């Protein structure tokens, strides 16, 4: 095993720039309940890009140097610099999740049981040649499953499961998901099809750029009875449109009420593909809600036992329901 670890780091400075570079660090020693994973694959999620580039203007990206080593440099708009205040002058490690082989393990039974195994891990800093993780943060992959197949085991699969669990916990029977062609969207569609949940995307696909979008969405909502939505876009008026169409579907044929229907309608914003303001025109009565949804608070809500059940389901279906597809592969450097 090498004596050093190569790690991608992201440094936002007070001069309004972000620098992305590869550092060379000493190989860590695992504690009793820890393992060292030789990372073989790690996905690039939107949340990873947010930390990696710090909100930099993509057109400003250029080459530079730090301590004689090459870097990628970008300029941060004023708003992005303000949002980065808590991380100024800190060389952040990047990469939410990944997978590889355990090459060293601590003395505990849990750590030793993973020695030599292919595992997926969560804990940040997975854009590296090696990562020290707690044994509890690792998921042993089934025999024959490669590191690439298991690398996207956490963010998207558990988010898809969390959305369905949230829908059920809050008493809804069908859901709407935006950005449905994404890896997460495809997983959610397969999950709902497997579990018998009606989703707009499973049988109804609506193109938001089409002139007939509002009519198409209202029809889909009327047929599915979907009253909860998970929105990856965030900004703009898409959440408003979804609530308006839910109200139209719920109140069709009802006697007019100035307060709208009694059907509760919920949109959760879980992404920020559009970083602009979220516009709500409130043309959908008084029985509705818009809020944020994140995976980590959801996992805290269901507790350790619930989390373990979801982990084991992901492991069992990592090449089927929760399979990921990648458009390109790049080296660490």
XYZ file of C-alpha atoms in Angstrom:
333
model
C 0.000 0.000 0.000
C 1.262 3.477 -0.844
C 2.533 5.779 1.909
C 0.628 8.759 0.540
C -2.928 9.690 -0.388
C -3.849 11.879 -3.362
C -6.931 13.957 -2.559
C -8.886 16.563 -4.514
C -9.378 19.740 -2.482
C -11.359 22.933 -3.038
C -10.161 26.209 -1.526
C -12.259 29.394 -1.549
C -10.189 32.475 -0.720
C -11.177 35.950 0.430
C -10.015 37.336 -2.898
C -13.141 35.787 -4.441
C -11.527 32.827 -6.167
C -11.834 29.079 -5.804
C -8.884 26.787 -6.455
C -9.301 23.067 -7.114
C -6.182 20.948 -6.840
C -4.813 17.528 -5.880
C -2.946 17.378 -2.558
C -0.522 14.722 -1.374
C -1.025 13.647 2.237
C 0.312 10.943 4.542
C -1.577 7.650 4.534
C -3.779 7.615 7.660
C -3.816 4.804 10.192
C -7.243 3.283 10.853
C -8.648 3.416 14.368
C -10.196 0.323 15.986
C -13.555 0.785 14.220
C -12.168 2.218 10.983
C -11.001 0.961 7.599
C -8.895 2.319 4.752
C -10.652 2.071 1.390
C -8.666 2.211 -1.859
C -11.206 4.257 -3.827
C -11.901 2.912 -7.305
C -14.994 4.910 -8.302
C -16.901 7.981 -7.084
C -19.809 9.712 -8.845
C -20.118 13.422 -9.578
C -23.442 14.598 -8.152
C -24.764 18.184 -8.377
C -24.090 18.528 -4.636
C -20.464 17.529 -5.268
C -20.090 20.166 -7.978
C -21.478 22.800 -5.616
C -18.705 22.132 -3.104
C -16.031 21.502 -5.734
C -16.514 24.760 -7.643
C -18.009 26.868 -4.856
C -20.532 28.485 -7.179
C -17.813 29.855 -9.453
C -18.663 31.403 -12.806
C -17.972 28.505 -15.183
C -16.787 30.882 -17.913
C -14.036 32.131 -15.601
C -12.397 28.727 -15.064
C -8.715 28.721 -15.954
C -5.445 27.021 -15.063
C -3.235 28.232 -12.228
C -0.733 27.024 -9.638
C -0.563 26.642 -5.870
C 2.799 25.859 -4.248
C 4.069 25.000 -7.723
C 1.313 22.433 -8.394
C -1.394 22.861 -11.072
C -4.835 24.086 -10.067
C -8.160 24.941 -11.613
C -9.099 28.523 -10.720
C -12.499 30.195 -10.924
C -14.019 33.539 -9.916
C -16.963 33.595 -7.509
C -19.814 36.066 -7.992
C -20.435 38.233 -4.919
C -23.453 36.173 -3.839
C -21.507 32.906 -4.069
C -18.648 34.396 -2.045
C -21.068 35.484 0.680
C -22.579 32.004 0.741
C -19.068 30.550 1.162
C -18.192 32.658 4.215
C -18.059 29.643 6.547
C -15.518 27.818 4.363
C -13.137 30.654 3.512
C -9.461 29.642 3.455
C -10.266 26.006 4.263
C -9.057 23.327 1.853
C -12.254 21.254 1.637
C -12.264 17.584 0.669
C -14.861 16.666 -1.947
C -16.921 13.642 -2.996
C -19.950 12.501 -1.011
C -19.796 8.812 -1.820
C -17.785 6.147 -3.600
C -16.617 2.548 -3.542
C -13.455 0.490 -3.529
C -11.508 -2.229 -1.721
C -10.689 -2.263 1.993
C -6.885 -2.462 2.212
C -6.427 -1.897 5.950
C -8.709 -2.355 8.942
C -8.783 -1.579 12.643
C -8.927 -4.142 15.410
C -12.701 -4.319 15.952
C -14.714 -7.257 14.623
C -16.774 -4.921 12.415
C -13.668 -3.436 10.792
C -11.866 -6.760 10.402
C -14.934 -8.300 8.743
C -14.535 -5.819 5.861
C -10.850 -6.493 5.195
C -10.318 -7.231 1.495
C -14.006 -6.646 0.692
C -15.441 -4.356 -1.963
C -17.442 -1.734 -0.108
C -19.363 1.452 -0.814
C -18.798 4.331 1.553
C -20.195 7.690 2.607
C -18.419 10.417 4.503
C -17.094 13.021 2.092
C -13.614 13.176 0.651
C -14.157 10.280 -1.735
C -12.354 12.080 -4.574
C -9.110 10.504 -3.384
C -6.926 7.472 -3.920
C -7.670 6.269 -0.365
C -10.204 7.234 2.296
C -10.353 6.413 6.001
C -13.941 5.622 7.021
C -15.751 4.171 9.996
C -16.860 0.592 9.417
C -20.438 1.759 10.035
C -20.173 4.170 7.080
C -19.388 1.288 4.722
C -21.763 -1.020 2.913
C -20.366 -4.386 1.834
C -21.332 -4.946 -1.778
C -22.710 -8.325 -2.872
C -20.347 -10.747 -4.574
C -19.780 -9.829 -8.218
C -20.825 -6.179 -7.828
C -18.041 -3.862 -8.972
C -16.954 -0.643 -7.299
C -18.337 1.349 -10.231
C -21.723 -0.340 -9.893
C -21.795 0.353 -6.174
C -20.272 3.845 -6.133
C -23.627 5.679 -6.315
C -25.144 3.668 -3.491
C -26.121 6.459 -1.103
C -27.283 9.821 -2.440
C -29.643 8.786 -5.236
C -30.923 5.382 -3.997
C -31.634 6.558 -0.452
C -33.175 9.780 -1.761
C -35.535 7.768 -3.977
C -36.444 5.502 -1.062
C -36.807 8.530 1.196
C -39.215 10.220 -1.182
C -41.458 7.175 -1.309
C -41.262 6.769 2.478
C -42.101 10.466 2.960
C -45.058 10.162 0.609
C -46.411 7.225 2.588
C -45.663 8.693 6.029
C -47.571 11.868 5.141
C -50.610 10.033 3.795
C -50.210 10.636 0.054
C -50.737 7.853 -2.472
C -48.886 9.085 -5.570
C -46.137 11.561 -6.321
C -44.698 13.895 -8.950
C -40.971 14.195 -9.593
C -39.221 16.815 -11.708
C -35.979 16.299 -13.647
C -37.269 12.778 -14.089
C -34.727 11.708 -16.710
C -31.863 11.984 -14.216
C -30.231 8.968 -12.582
C -32.342 9.649 -9.493
C -35.469 10.054 -11.598
C -34.907 6.730 -13.317
C -34.309 5.008 -9.974
C -37.467 6.527 -8.526
C -39.501 5.368 -11.508
C -38.183 1.797 -11.191
C -38.730 1.839 -7.439
C -42.322 3.027 -7.730
C -43.042 0.510 -10.472
C -41.590 -2.280 -8.324
C -43.514 -1.181 -5.224
C -46.782 -0.468 -7.006
C -46.782 3.303 -6.455
C -48.405 5.516 -9.066
C -46.009 8.178 -10.314
C -46.389 10.779 -12.998
C -43.144 9.547 -14.547
C -43.980 5.843 -14.580
C -47.014 6.076 -16.829
C -47.295 9.810 -17.464
C -44.401 11.830 -18.844
C -44.989 15.578 -19.136
C -42.618 17.903 -20.966
C -42.467 21.240 -19.139
C -41.432 23.042 -22.342
C -44.521 21.892 -24.243
C -47.395 24.308 -24.854
C -49.766 21.683 -23.436
C -47.766 21.115 -20.247
C -50.318 22.477 -17.768
C -53.153 20.500 -19.362
C -51.014 17.356 -19.575
C -49.923 17.663 -15.948
C -53.450 18.333 -14.685
C -54.731 15.246 -16.500
C -51.909 13.116 -15.087
C -52.611 14.389 -11.568
C -56.329 13.712 -11.919
C -55.649 10.132 -13.032
C -53.006 9.354 -10.384
C -54.348 11.381 -7.480
C -50.833 12.648 -6.809
C -50.809 15.356 -4.137
C -47.094 15.503 -3.285
C -44.198 16.553 -5.503
C -40.416 16.555 -5.204
C -38.841 19.349 -7.214
C -35.173 19.319 -8.246
C -35.391 22.677 -10.043
C -36.108 24.972 -7.097
C -36.171 28.367 -8.773
C -38.736 29.797 -11.150
C -42.440 28.994 -11.222
C -42.452 25.193 -11.599
C -43.516 24.575 -7.979
C -46.309 27.119 -8.471
C -47.422 25.364 -11.653
C -47.476 21.967 -9.940
C -49.597 23.296 -7.060
C -51.962 25.030 -9.507
C -52.428 21.834 -11.486
C -52.917 19.796 -8.307
C -55.636 22.239 -7.270
C -57.298 22.044 -10.688
C -57.268 18.243 -10.525
C -58.574 18.176 -6.941
C -61.374 20.696 -7.454
C -62.664 19.442 -10.807
C -66.402 19.013 -10.528
C -66.547 20.458 -6.999
C -68.738 23.351 -5.988
C -66.830 26.641 -6.145
C -65.146 27.815 -2.958
C -63.149 31.016 -2.654
C -60.798 29.098 -0.357
C -60.080 26.351 -2.864
C -60.346 22.609 -2.366
C -59.857 20.827 0.965
C -57.208 18.560 -0.593
C -53.784 19.175 0.920
C -51.074 19.712 -1.686
C -47.346 19.592 -0.902
C -44.255 20.457 -2.941
C -40.829 19.671 -1.503
C -37.852 21.425 -3.075
C -34.817 19.178 -2.779
C -32.512 20.630 -5.444
C -31.371 23.902 -6.930
C -30.837 23.380 -10.639
C -32.337 26.865 -10.977
C -30.731 29.103 -8.325
C -33.190 31.935 -8.912
C -36.116 32.943 -6.726
C -39.024 30.529 -6.258
C -42.198 32.222 -7.507
C -45.525 31.401 -5.813
C -48.662 33.125 -7.089
C -50.943 31.370 -4.581
C -53.705 30.535 -7.002
C -54.467 27.170 -5.356
C -56.579 27.884 -2.325
C -55.325 27.721 1.245
C -54.529 24.026 1.712
C -50.985 23.631 0.507
C -47.368 23.718 1.558
C -43.921 24.315 0.083
C -40.827 23.250 1.973
C -37.342 21.884 1.684
C -36.425 18.202 1.741
C -32.980 16.787 2.434
C -31.854 13.196 2.798
C -29.875 13.547 6.039
C -32.742 14.946 8.176
C -35.024 12.253 6.751
C -32.580 9.514 7.786
C -32.417 11.032 11.256
C -36.193 10.860 11.435
C -36.399 7.137 10.639
C -33.537 6.203 12.961
C -30.780 3.608 12.799
C -33.020 0.577 12.327
C -34.936 2.201 9.474
C -31.685 3.329 7.883
C -30.265 -0.202 8.016
C -33.332 -1.620 6.271
C -32.891 0.893 3.441
C -29.146 0.144 3.186
C -29.765 -3.572 2.821
C -32.398 -3.025 0.157
C -29.983 -0.842 -1.821
C -27.287 -3.515 -1.557
C -29.661 -6.210 -2.788
C -30.920 -4.131 -5.759
C -27.813 -2.104 -6.656
C -27.631 -3.546 -10.188
C -31.391 -3.458 -10.834
C -33.700 -0.922 -9.159
C -30.828 1.309 -8.091
C -28.499 0.899 -11.070
C -26.651 4.031 -12.218
C -25.506 5.022 -15.684
C -22.571 7.342 -16.397
C -21.915 9.536 -19.411
C -18.115 9.623 -19.015
C -15.265 8.440 -16.858
C -12.339 10.588 -15.776
C -9.217 9.915 -13.728
C -8.602 11.513 -10.332
C -5.922 13.806 -11.754
